[in-house]
Amino acid sequence: MSDMTFERMIQQMTPAIYQSLKQAVELRKWPDGRLLTREQTELCLEAVMRYEHENNVPEEQRVGYLQQRTCGGASSGAGVDPALAGLAKDAGRG
């Protein structure tokens, strides 16, 4: 019986393993194409997040990072072409 624990696995994880697990979570499949089960996805995601925390991965490089938006004009949509915003007139209507 192996004495490997989840904690120990995180401590021994290499950057290459981290990247592989991160990609598996993003794609929901292993490198060989097999789909991850729900439990595998959860465990991989937890391992990735723990690795990022333990290794001080910059916030903007962490899984699930969303860039904060300001409340100013840049995030209001002002000046955005209506066609790009999905507000253009329906082509099927006259």
PDB file of C-alpha atoms in Angstrom:
ATOM      1  CA  MET A   1       0.000   0.000   0.000  1.00  0.00           C
ATOM      2  CA  SER A   2       1.370   3.371  -0.990  1.00  0.00           C
ATOM      3  CA  ASP A   3       1.773   6.036   1.665  1.00  0.00           C
ATOM      4  CA  MET A   4       1.126   8.766  -0.946  1.00  0.00           C
ATOM      5  CA  THR A   5      -1.429  11.253   0.285  1.00  0.00           C
ATOM      6  CA  PHE A   6      -3.121  14.070  -1.577  1.00  0.00           C
ATOM      7  CA  GLU A   7      -0.982  16.587   0.341  1.00  0.00           C
ATOM      8  CA  ARG A   8       2.208  14.788  -0.566  1.00  0.00           C
ATOM      9  CA  MET A   9       1.166  14.467  -4.183  1.00  0.00           C
ATOM     10  CA  ILE A  10       0.663  18.264  -4.367  1.00  0.00           C
ATOM     11  CA  GLN A  11       4.083  18.860  -2.799  1.00  0.00           C
ATOM     12  CA  GLN A  12       5.762  16.550  -5.319  1.00  0.00           C
ATOM     13  CA  MET A  13       3.851  17.747  -8.385  1.00  0.00           C
ATOM     14  CA  THR A  14       6.091  19.036 -11.168  1.00  0.00           C
ATOM     15  CA  PRO A  15       5.217  22.008 -13.389  1.00  0.00           C
ATOM     16  CA  ALA A  16       4.701  19.559 -16.292  1.00  0.00           C
ATOM     17  CA  ILE A  17       2.180  17.500 -14.307  1.00  0.00           C
ATOM     18  CA  TYR A  18       0.450  20.698 -13.199  1.00  0.00           C
ATOM     19  CA  GLN A  19       0.118  21.860 -16.827  1.00  0.00           C
ATOM     20  CA  SER A  20      -1.175  18.447 -17.891  1.00  0.00           C
ATOM     21  CA  LEU A  21      -3.818  18.402 -15.142  1.00  0.00           C
ATOM     22  CA  LYS A  22      -4.794  21.992 -15.890  1.00  0.00           C
ATOM     23  CA  GLN A  23      -5.275  21.158 -19.566  1.00  0.00           C
ATOM     24  CA  ALA A  24      -7.264  18.027 -18.660  1.00  0.00           C
ATOM     25  CA  VAL A  25      -9.635  20.138 -16.562  1.00  0.00           C
ATOM     26  CA  GLU A  26      -9.966  22.787 -19.289  1.00  0.00           C
ATOM     27  CA  LEU A  27     -10.733  20.200 -22.001  1.00  0.00           C
ATOM     28  CA  ARG A  28     -12.533  17.727 -19.707  1.00  0.00           C
ATOM     29  CA  LYS A  29     -10.443  14.923 -21.164  1.00  0.00           C
ATOM     30  CA  TRP A  30      -7.116  13.197 -20.652  1.00  0.00           C
ATOM     31  CA  PRO A  31      -4.263  13.668 -23.153  1.00  0.00           C
ATOM     32  CA  ASP A  32      -5.197  10.287 -24.723  1.00  0.00           C
ATOM     33  CA  GLY A  33      -8.719  11.566 -25.464  1.00  0.00           C
ATOM     34  CA  ARG A  34     -10.644   9.713 -22.723  1.00  0.00           C
ATOM     35  CA  LEU A  35     -13.227  11.910 -21.015  1.00  0.00           C
ATOM     36  CA  LEU A  36     -12.743  12.764 -17.358  1.00  0.00           C
ATOM     37  CA  THR A  37     -15.414  11.577 -14.987  1.00  0.00           C
ATOM     38  CA  ARG A  38     -17.043  14.138 -12.722  1.00  0.00           C
ATOM     39  CA  GLU A  39     -14.977  12.865  -9.800  1.00  0.00           C
ATOM     40  CA  GLN A  40     -11.733  13.022 -11.814  1.00  0.00           C
ATOM     41  CA  THR A  41     -12.529  16.581 -12.899  1.00  0.00           C
ATOM     42  CA  GLU A  42     -13.149  17.633  -9.293  1.00  0.00           C
ATOM     43  CA  LEU A  43      -9.950  15.992  -8.022  1.00  0.00           C
ATOM     44  CA  CYS A  44      -7.833  17.412 -10.839  1.00  0.00           C
ATOM     45  CA  LEU A  45      -9.272  20.877 -10.303  1.00  0.00           C
ATOM     46  CA  GLU A  46      -8.580  20.684  -6.581  1.00  0.00           C
ATOM     47  CA  ALA A  47      -5.004  19.516  -7.263  1.00  0.00           C
ATOM     48  CA  VAL A  48      -4.452  22.354  -9.759  1.00  0.00           C
ATOM     49  CA  MET A  49      -5.814  24.964  -7.366  1.00  0.00           C
ATOM     50  CA  ARG A  50      -3.750  23.628  -4.468  1.00  0.00           C
ATOM     51  CA  TYR A  51      -0.609  23.570  -6.617  1.00  0.00           C
ATOM     52  CA  GLU A  52      -1.231  27.170  -7.674  1.00  0.00           C
ATOM     53  CA  HIS A  53      -1.668  28.238  -4.054  1.00  0.00           C
ATOM     54  CA  GLU A  54       1.362  26.302  -2.772  1.00  0.00           C
ATOM     55  CA  ASN A  55       3.609  27.579  -5.568  1.00  0.00           C
ATOM     56  CA  ASN A  56       2.424  31.190  -5.581  1.00  0.00           C
ATOM     57  CA  VAL A  57       1.280  31.100  -9.205  1.00  0.00           C
ATOM     58  CA  PRO A  58       0.382  34.696 -10.173  1.00  0.00           C
ATOM     59  CA  GLU A  59      -3.348  35.330  -9.851  1.00  0.00           C
ATOM     60  CA  GLU A  60      -3.803  36.138 -13.539  1.00  0.00           C
ATOM     61  CA  GLN A  61      -2.320  32.735 -14.485  1.00  0.00           C
ATOM     62  CA  ARG A  62      -4.534  30.698 -12.145  1.00  0.00           C
ATOM     63  CA  VAL A  63      -7.339  28.486 -13.335  1.00  0.00           C
ATOM     64  CA  GLY A  64     -10.655  30.338 -13.379  1.00  0.00           C
ATOM     65  CA  TYR A  65      -9.095  33.797 -13.297  1.00  0.00           C
ATOM     66  CA  LEU A  66     -11.396  36.529 -14.551  1.00  0.00           C
ATOM     67  CA  GLN A  67     -10.000  39.968 -15.227  1.00  0.00           C
ATOM     68  CA  GLN A  68     -11.795  42.562 -13.141  1.00  0.00           C
ATOM     69  CA  ARG A  69     -13.675  45.193 -15.052  1.00  0.00           C
ATOM     70  CA  THR A  70     -14.179  48.749 -13.961  1.00  0.00           C
ATOM     71  CA  CYS A  71     -17.467  50.571 -13.785  1.00  0.00           C
ATOM     72  CA  GLY A  72     -16.221  53.245 -16.181  1.00  0.00           C
ATOM     73  CA  GLY A  73     -17.058  53.811 -19.819  1.00  0.00           C
ATOM     74  CA  ALA A  74     -14.745  51.051 -21.034  1.00  0.00           C
ATOM     75  CA  SER A  75     -16.981  48.375 -19.536  1.00  0.00           C
ATOM     76  CA  SER A  76     -20.309  50.060 -20.312  1.00  0.00           C
ATOM     77  CA  GLY A  77     -20.290  49.139 -23.976  1.00  0.00           C
ATOM     78  CA  ALA A  78     -20.240  52.774 -25.020  1.00  0.00           C
ATOM     79  CA  GLY A  79     -18.783  53.112 -28.483  1.00  0.00           C
ATOM     80  CA  VAL A  80     -19.189  49.406 -29.339  1.00  0.00           C
ATOM     81  CA  ASP A  81     -20.583  48.687 -32.803  1.00  0.00           C
ATOM     82  CA  PRO A  82     -24.186  47.443 -32.295  1.00  0.00           C
ATOM     83  CA  ALA A  83     -23.530  44.572 -34.717  1.00  0.00           C
ATOM     84  CA  LEU A  84     -20.703  43.346 -32.502  1.00  0.00           C
ATOM     85  CA  ALA A  85     -22.838  43.748 -29.393  1.00  0.00           C
ATOM     86  CA  GLY A  86     -25.582  41.571 -30.898  1.00  0.00           C
ATOM     87  CA  LEU A  87     -27.960  44.504 -31.147  1.00  0.00           C
ATOM     88  CA  ALA A  88     -27.997  44.813 -34.928  1.00  0.00           C
ATOM     89  CA  LYS A  89     -31.294  44.630 -36.803  1.00  0.00           C
ATOM     90  CA  ASP A  90     -32.312  41.054 -37.539  1.00  0.00           C
ATOM     91  CA  ALA A  91     -31.325  40.327 -41.152  1.00  0.00           C
ATOM     92  CA  GLY A  92     -34.531  38.328 -41.655  1.00  0.00           C
ATOM     93  CA  ARG A  93     -36.771  41.298 -40.915  1.00  0.00           C
ATOM     94  CA  GLY A  94     -37.631  43.948 -43.415  1.00  0.00           C
TER      95      GLY A  94
END
